[in-house]
Amino acid sequence: ARIERGLYLKEIRQMSWSGPRIITVIDYNLDNDRLKLKPVLAQGLVPGREDLADLIKRHKAIAGVNGGYFHYSGRPLGLLYINQELVSEPIHQRSALLIDQDNNISFAQVDWQGELLIGPAEQKIKIDGVNREAKKEEIIVFNYFYGPRMSALDQDHYDVVVRDNKILGVENKAGVKTAIPPDGFIIRFSAQRSDIKNLIPELKNKKITLNYNFSPNLNENKIVHAVGGGPRLLKAGKINISGQEENFQNDILNGRAPRTAVALTKDNHLLLLTIDGRQSDLSVGMSLEELAQTLKGLGAVEAINLDGGGSARM
């Protein structure tokens, strides 16, 4: 069915040796500049969930699928990069979908290192994560994607408030929900981190720079959006399932299940695929190998798996 110029929906019903399968595919011609592909965040916030149909309606979108993996709270698990802002850091160098400023699509395994440069001497302090709970001895950065305020401080953590690359002050009163500046960020760190705790008396009004070093370099490649998923399914036209390399568990790697995938064809079409599963009389789902073979049969040369299971929906 033609949805709009350059955008088609396919429904494929198969009877395989393992049972029936129902596959849906969005076929999007990337040469059509009237359409744009972009990731969006449920409720616009990191700790939030929202029904896919409501998300699509709110963003006035034509079509969409659930994207990367997430915590039960709705917090992304893995890379999410929106409008050149890091929402959630990559994990285990997992595969991601990258979208550049010209709407070109690519796939890569993305790694990163974050650091803070403090004061004129540019003292370097490593960052452990973005917009997630700070574990023991971690330093976590929170930006406006987390919401207007932090979760309440406990007696074992401090918040450093940064605005316009300048430290406004340090909060350590238990129970306080520190306001997150829309043009800045919060650094939450454990009281056990003496390397930064010892600097507290002299932090106020100091210049601070936040650096994210990505591999591949997202800035040099003019990447605007990125969504982590994985594992890789196709690379340069060949089946290449990188599940072990990307540290995925057996519940994703093994067996047939509902699946979601995104792929790129040789003639520059983007495919968004979902398959229903775990229903012997309707659709049994697919293994990752079967998913890769199906995408290759549809003309894909590059592809990655996205969050399937109960999240597989179009």
Tab-separated table of N, CA and C in Angstrom, residues 199-314:
chain	number	residue	atom	x	y	z
A	199	LEU	N	37.860	19.359	45.687
A	199	LEU	CA	37.862	20.614	44.937
A	199	LEU	C	36.709	21.532	45.312
A	200	ILE	N	35.724	21.022	46.077
A	200	ILE	CA	34.489	21.766	46.326
A	200	ILE	C	34.723	23.211	46.812
A	201	PRO	N	35.622	23.445	47.784
A	201	PRO	CA	35.785	24.819	48.270
A	201	PRO	C	36.179	25.821	47.188
A	202	GLU	N	36.789	25.350	46.118
A	202	GLU	CA	37.271	26.275	45.089
A	202	GLU	C	36.555	26.117	43.743
A	203	LEU	N	35.430	25.389	43.711
A	203	LEU	CA	34.746	25.139	42.444
A	203	LEU	C	33.921	26.330	41.941
A	204	LYS	N	33.286	27.059	42.834
A	204	LYS	CA	32.339	28.094	42.418
A	204	LYS	C	32.990	29.107	41.484
A	205	ASN	N	32.237	29.424	40.412
A	205	ASN	CA	32.623	30.401	39.383
A	205	ASN	C	33.741	29.912	38.457
A	206	LYS	N	34.206	28.694	38.655
A	206	LYS	CA	35.232	28.185	37.755
A	206	LYS	C	34.612	27.781	36.412
A	207	LYS	N	35.408	27.923	35.367
A	207	LYS	CA	34.985	27.470	34.048
A	207	LYS	C	35.064	25.944	33.996
A	208	ILE	N	34.091	25.338	33.321
A	208	ILE	CA	34.086	23.881	33.188
A	208	ILE	C	33.645	23.521	31.772
A	209	THR	N	34.319	22.572	31.184
A	209	THR	CA	34.000	22.128	29.826
A	209	THR	C	33.643	20.649	29.865
A	210	LEU	N	32.553	20.311	29.175
A	210	LEU	CA	32.085	18.928	29.081
A	210	LEU	C	32.430	18.400	27.700
A	211	ASN	N	33.238	17.361	27.630
A	211	ASN	CA	33.651	16.769	26.355
A	211	ASN	C	33.125	15.353	26.220
A	212	TYR	N	32.497	15.079	25.069
A	212	TYR	CA	32.107	13.719	24.722
A	212	TYR	C	32.920	13.307	23.493
A	213	ASN	N	33.710	12.285	23.632
A	213	ASN	CA	34.540	11.796	22.530
A	213	ASN	C	33.955	10.482	22.021
A	214	PHE	N	33.364	10.538	20.830
A	214	PHE	CA	32.711	9.364	20.251
A	214	PHE	C	33.610	8.690	19.225
A	215	SER	N	33.457	7.383	19.118
A	215	SER	CA	34.107	6.622	18.065
A	215	SER	C	33.049	5.720	17.404
A	216	PRO	N	32.732	5.977	16.114
A	216	PRO	CA	33.252	7.009	15.225
A	216	PRO	C	32.866	8.411	15.684
A	217	ASN	N	33.562	9.426	15.174
A	217	ASN	CA	33.350	10.809	15.591
A	217	ASN	C	32.027	11.332	15.033
A	218	LEU	N	31.040	11.533	15.922
A	218	LEU	CA	29.716	11.965	15.474
A	218	LEU	C	29.737	13.393	14.930
A	219	ASN	N	30.563	14.255	15.526
A	219	ASN	CA	30.632	15.643	15.049
A	219	ASN	C	31.246	15.730	13.660
A	220	GLU	N	32.374	15.054	13.471
A	220	GLU	CA	33.029	15.090	12.158
A	220	GLU	C	32.124	14.525	11.070
A	221	ASN	N	31.332	13.516	11.423
A	221	ASN	CA	30.424	12.902	10.451
A	221	ASN	C	29.082	13.619	10.356
A	222	LYS	N	28.968	14.738	11.075
A	222	LYS	CA	27.760	15.592	11.038
A	222	LYS	C	26.499	14.802	11.400
A	223	ILE	N	26.643	13.937	12.415
A	223	ILE	CA	25.500	13.140	12.872
A	223	ILE	C	24.616	14.004	13.770
A	224	VAL	N	23.335	14.005	13.480
A	224	VAL	CA	22.366	14.797	14.246
A	224	VAL	C	21.623	13.915	15.250
A	225	HIS	N	21.276	12.694	14.825
A	225	HIS	CA	20.531	11.757	15.675
A	225	HIS	C	21.191	10.386	15.635
A	226	ALA	N	21.069	9.657	16.737
A	226	ALA	CA	21.556	8.275	16.765
A	226	ALA	C	20.733	7.478	17.767
A	227	VAL	N	20.438	6.230	17.400
A	227	VAL	CA	19.674	5.328	18.270
A	227	VAL	C	20.413	4.000	18.365
A	228	GLY	N	20.753	3.598	19.580
A	228	GLY	CA	21.416	2.326	19.787
A	228	GLY	C	20.434	1.169	19.775
A	229	GLY	N	20.866	0.054	19.258
A	229	GLY	CA	20.075	-1.179	19.258
A	229	GLY	C	21.025	-2.351	19.318
A	230	GLY	N	20.910	-3.223	18.316
A	230	GLY	CA	21.833	-4.338	18.206
A	230	GLY	C	21.152	-5.675	18.483
A	231	PRO	N	21.807	-6.748	18.070
A	231	PRO	CA	23.087	-6.753	17.379
A	231	PRO	C	22.968	-6.432	15.898
A	232	ARG	N	24.132	-6.305	15.247
A	232	ARG	CA	24.179	-6.128	13.795
A	232	ARG	C	23.625	-7.373	13.134
A	233	LEU	N	22.919	-7.187	12.012
A	233	LEU	CA	22.355	-8.319	11.273
A	233	LEU	C	22.999	-8.491	9.904
A	234	LEU	N	23.180	-7.376	9.189
A	234	LEU	CA	23.789	-7.395	7.860
A	234	LEU	C	24.875	-6.343	7.785
A	235	LYS	N	25.961	-6.672	7.110
A	235	LYS	CA	27.053	-5.722	6.891
A	235	LYS	C	27.607	-5.941	5.497
A	236	ALA	N	27.589	-4.883	4.684
A	236	ALA	CA	28.077	-4.940	3.297
A	236	ALA	C	27.422	-6.082	2.520
A	237	GLY	N	26.126	-6.269	2.760
A	237	GLY	CA	25.362	-7.257	2.007
A	237	GLY	C	25.446	-8.678	2.514
A	238	LYS	N	26.229	-8.916	3.576
A	238	LYS	CA	26.385	-10.265	4.105
A	238	LYS	C	25.821	-10.374	5.519
A	239	ILE	N	25.288	-11.549	5.846
A	239	ILE	CA	24.776	-11.780	7.205
A	239	ILE	C	25.949	-11.744	8.181
A	240	ASN	N	25.826	-10.888	9.169
A	240	ASN	CA	26.909	-10.689	10.143
A	240	ASN	C	26.263	-10.371	11.489
A	241	ILE	N	25.968	-11.408	12.269
A	241	ILE	CA	25.261	-11.234	13.538
A	241	ILE	C	26.288	-11.134	14.675
A	242	SER	N	26.360	-9.943	15.265
A	242	SER	CA	27.441	-9.631	16.220
A	242	SER	C	26.963	-9.708	17.674
A	243	GLY	N	26.117	-10.673	17.967
A	243	GLY	CA	25.504	-10.754	19.292
A	243	GLY	C	26.476	-10.956	20.429
A	244	GLN	N	27.418	-11.869	20.269
A	244	GLN	CA	28.394	-12.131	21.326
A	244	GLN	C	29.318	-10.929	21.501
A	245	GLU	N	29.774	-10.378	20.397
A	245	GLU	CA	30.675	-9.222	20.435
A	245	GLU	C	30.042	-8.039	21.151
A	246	GLU	N	28.732	-7.860	20.991
A	246	GLU	CA	28.034	-6.720	21.582
A	246	GLU	C	27.434	-7.056	22.949
A	247	ASN	N	27.795	-8.226	23.476
A	247	ASN	CA	27.454	-8.600	24.851
A	247	ASN	C	25.948	-8.688	25.096
A	248	PHE	N	25.239	-9.315	24.163
A	248	PHE	CA	23.810	-9.536	24.351
A	248	PHE	C	23.560	-10.867	25.051
A	249	GLN	N	22.488	-10.909	25.810
A	249	GLN	CA	22.128	-12.115	26.544
A	249	GLN	C	21.352	-13.085	25.652
A	250	ASN	N	21.233	-14.316	26.131
A	250	ASN	CA	20.598	-15.367	25.334
A	250	ASN	C	19.129	-15.098	25.030
A	251	ASP	N	18.443	-14.335	25.896
A	251	ASP	CA	17.020	-14.082	25.644
A	251	ASP	C	16.806	-13.282	24.358
A	252	ILE	N	17.816	-12.542	23.915
A	252	ILE	CA	17.728	-11.808	22.653
A	252	ILE	C	18.335	-12.614	21.517
A	253	LEU	N	19.419	-13.321	21.803
A	253	LEU	CA	20.167	-14.006	20.749
A	253	LEU	C	19.505	-15.291	20.272
A	254	ASN	N	18.855	-16.008	21.173
A	254	ASN	CA	18.394	-17.357	20.845
A	254	ASN	C	16.885	-17.433	20.663
A	255	GLY	N	16.465	-18.402	19.860
A	255	GLY	CA	15.042	-18.701	19.708
A	255	GLY	C	14.317	-17.736	18.792
A	256	ARG	N	13.045	-18.044	18.571
A	256	ARG	CA	12.182	-17.191	17.753
A	256	ARG	C	11.383	-16.272	18.664
A	257	ALA	N	11.218	-15.043	18.225
A	257	ALA	CA	10.537	-14.043	19.043
A	257	ALA	C	9.973	-12.964	18.142
A	258	PRO	N	9.070	-12.138	18.673
A	258	PRO	CA	8.718	-10.922	17.934
A	258	PRO	C	9.980	-10.080	17.764
A	259	ARG	N	10.156	-9.473	16.611
A	259	ARG	CA	11.382	-8.724	16.321
A	259	ARG	C	11.060	-7.369	15.681
A	260	THR	N	12.001	-6.452	15.863
A	260	THR	CA	11.978	-5.164	15.160
A	260	THR	C	13.368	-4.960	14.584
A	261	ALA	N	13.436	-4.435	13.368
A	261	ALA	CA	14.740	-4.196	12.754
A	261	ALA	C	14.673	-2.974	11.857
A	262	VAL	N	15.838	-2.388	11.604
A	262	VAL	CA	15.949	-1.279	10.661
A	262	VAL	C	17.079	-1.612	9.705
A	263	ALA	N	16.854	-1.320	8.414
A	263	ALA	CA	17.814	-1.737	7.391
A	263	ALA	C	17.907	-0.694	6.290
A	264	LEU	N	18.996	-0.808	5.512
A	264	LEU	CA	19.239	0.092	4.382
A	264	LEU	C	19.470	-0.768	3.149
A	265	THR	N	18.812	-0.408	2.041
A	265	THR	CA	18.984	-1.149	0.799
A	265	THR	C	20.053	-0.498	-0.073
A	266	LYS	N	20.489	-1.237	-1.082
A	266	LYS	CA	21.520	-0.729	-1.989
A	266	LYS	C	21.050	0.509	-2.739
A	267	ASP	N	19.737	0.598	-3.016
A	267	ASP	CA	19.205	1.752	-3.754
A	267	ASP	C	18.669	2.838	-2.822
A	268	ASN	N	19.183	2.885	-1.570
A	268	ASN	CA	18.921	3.979	-0.627
A	268	ASN	C	17.474	4.036	-0.141
A	269	HIS	N	16.927	2.879	0.156
A	269	HIS	CA	15.636	2.811	0.829
A	269	HIS	C	15.870	2.355	2.273
A	270	LEU	N	15.132	2.953	3.186
A	270	LEU	CA	15.171	2.520	4.579
A	270	LEU	C	14.006	1.569	4.819
A	271	LEU	N	14.289	0.439	5.441
A	271	LEU	CA	13.248	-0.532	5.780
A	271	LEU	C	13.099	-0.590	7.294
A	272	LEU	N	11.876	-0.440	7.763
A	272	LEU	CA	11.540	-0.679	9.163
A	272	LEU	C	10.669	-1.927	9.191
A	273	LEU	N	11.145	-2.956	9.872
A	273	LEU	CA	10.446	-4.245	9.852
A	273	LEU	C	10.034	-4.652	11.251
A	274	THR	N	8.804	-5.146	11.369
A	274	THR	CA	8.374	-5.812	12.600
A	274	THR	C	7.777	-7.168	12.230
A	275	ILE	N	7.928	-8.132	13.119
A	275	ILE	CA	7.264	-9.426	12.953
A	275	ILE	C	6.622	-9.809	14.273
A	276	ASP	N	5.374	-10.226	14.185
A	276	ASP	CA	4.677	-10.709	15.374
A	276	ASP	C	5.260	-12.069	15.759
A	277	GLY	N	5.029	-12.503	16.995
A	277	GLY	CA	5.624	-13.768	17.409
A	277	GLY	C	4.993	-14.355	18.649
A	278	ARG	N	5.458	-15.558	18.995
A	278	ARG	CA	5.028	-16.284	20.196
A	278	ARG	C	3.545	-16.635	20.159
A	279	GLN	N	2.997	-16.775	18.937
A	279	GLN	CA	1.589	-17.162	18.773
A	279	GLN	C	1.551	-18.237	17.688
A	280	SER	N	1.448	-19.476	18.100
A	280	SER	CA	1.607	-20.594	17.165
A	280	SER	C	0.549	-20.620	16.065
A	281	ASP	N	-0.638	-20.059	16.340
A	281	ASP	CA	-1.706	-20.084	15.331
A	281	ASP	C	-1.703	-18.828	14.460
A	282	LEU	N	-0.873	-17.838	14.805
A	282	LEU	CA	-0.866	-16.575	14.068
A	282	LEU	C	0.508	-16.275	13.483
A	283	SER	N	1.518	-16.176	14.357
A	283	SER	CA	2.873	-15.847	13.913
A	283	SER	C	3.864	-16.296	14.989
A	284	VAL	N	4.856	-17.083	14.568
A	284	VAL	CA	5.780	-17.673	15.547
A	284	VAL	C	7.008	-16.812	15.806
A	285	GLY	N	7.173	-15.720	15.024
A	285	GLY	CA	8.352	-14.879	15.181
A	285	GLY	C	9.528	-15.416	14.383
A	286	MET	N	10.704	-14.855	14.648
A	286	MET	CA	11.900	-15.236	13.899
A	286	MET	C	13.110	-15.275	14.811
A	287	SER	N	14.072	-16.085	14.426
A	287	SER	CA	15.396	-16.007	15.027
A	287	SER	C	16.130	-14.828	14.378
A	288	LEU	N	17.257	-14.426	14.948
A	288	LEU	CA	18.030	-13.336	14.345
A	288	LEU	C	18.548	-13.733	12.968
A	289	GLU	N	18.915	-14.988	12.794
A	289	GLU	CA	19.385	-15.469	11.492
A	289	GLU	C	18.269	-15.364	10.454
A	290	GLU	N	17.054	-15.787	10.831
A	290	GLU	CA	15.917	-15.703	9.904
A	290	GLU	C	15.582	-14.249	9.592
A	291	LEU	N	15.700	-13.384	10.595
A	291	LEU	CA	15.438	-11.961	10.394
A	291	LEU	C	16.441	-11.376	9.400
A	292	ALA	N	17.711	-11.721	9.564
A	292	ALA	CA	18.741	-11.232	8.646
A	292	ALA	C	18.495	-11.735	7.226
A	293	GLN	N	18.130	-13.027	7.090
A	293	GLN	CA	17.854	-13.594	5.766
A	293	GLN	C	16.663	-12.903	5.102
A	294	THR	N	15.624	-12.607	5.905
A	294	THR	CA	14.433	-11.935	5.372
A	294	THR	C	14.781	-10.541	4.869
A	295	LEU	N	15.551	-9.795	5.647
A	295	LEU	CA	15.944	-8.445	5.238
A	295	LEU	C	16.809	-8.476	3.982
A	296	LYS	N	17.714	-9.441	3.920
A	296	LYS	CA	18.552	-9.584	2.729
A	296	LYS	C	17.686	-9.876	1.508
A	297	GLY	N	16.654	-10.715	1.686
A	297	GLY	CA	15.728	-11.027	0.600
A	297	GLY	C	14.919	-9.829	0.142
A	298	LEU	N	14.763	-8.851	1.025
A	298	LEU	CA	14.047	-7.611	0.680
A	298	LEU	C	14.983	-6.566	0.069
A	299	GLY	N	16.245	-6.944	-0.123
A	299	GLY	CA	17.187	-6.036	-0.774
A	299	GLY	C	18.093	-5.267	0.155
A	300	ALA	N	18.042	-5.554	1.451
A	300	ALA	CA	18.872	-4.819	2.412
A	300	ALA	C	20.332	-5.256	2.323
A	301	VAL	N	21.228	-4.281	2.535
A	301	VAL	CA	22.664	-4.578	2.576
A	301	VAL	C	23.264	-4.257	3.944
A	302	GLU	N	22.590	-3.417	4.722
A	302	GLU	CA	23.002	-3.085	6.084
A	302	GLU	C	21.764	-3.197	6.973
A	303	ALA	N	21.923	-3.737	8.188
A	303	ALA	CA	20.756	-3.860	9.072
A	303	ALA	C	21.180	-4.097	10.508
A	304	ILE	N	20.369	-3.595	11.432
A	304	ILE	CA	20.555	-3.912	12.842
A	304	ILE	C	19.213	-4.296	13.467
A	305	ASN	N	19.303	-5.095	14.506
A	305	ASN	CA	18.142	-5.452	15.309
A	305	ASN	C	17.818	-4.303	16.256
A	306	LEU	N	16.528	-4.119	16.552
A	306	LEU	CA	16.088	-3.150	17.555
A	306	LEU	C	15.357	-3.907	18.666
A	307	ASP	N	14.722	-3.184	19.559
A	307	ASP	CA	14.055	-3.821	20.706
A	307	ASP	C	12.804	-4.549	20.225
A	308	GLY	N	12.808	-5.860	20.360
A	308	GLY	CA	11.674	-6.672	19.939
A	308	GLY	C	10.855	-7.142	21.128
A	309	GLY	N	10.480	-8.423	21.105
A	309	GLY	CA	9.650	-8.948	22.185
A	309	GLY	C	8.348	-8.173	22.308
A	310	GLY	N	7.984	-7.836	23.539
A	310	GLY	CA	6.758	-7.086	23.768
A	310	GLY	C	6.777	-5.697	23.184
A	311	SER	N	7.970	-5.203	22.781
A	311	SER	CA	8.092	-3.863	22.213
A	311	SER	C	7.951	-3.855	20.696
A	312	ALA	N	7.868	-5.031	20.063
A	312	ALA	CA	7.784	-5.080	18.604
A	312	ALA	C	6.424	-4.581	18.146
A	313	ARG	N	6.412	-3.373	17.598
A	313	ARG	CA	5.139	-2.771	17.196
A	313	ARG	C	5.393	-1.729	16.119
A	314	MET	N	4.459	-1.612	15.200
A	314	MET	CA	4.535	-0.617	14.143
A	314	MET	C	3.238	0.168	14.112
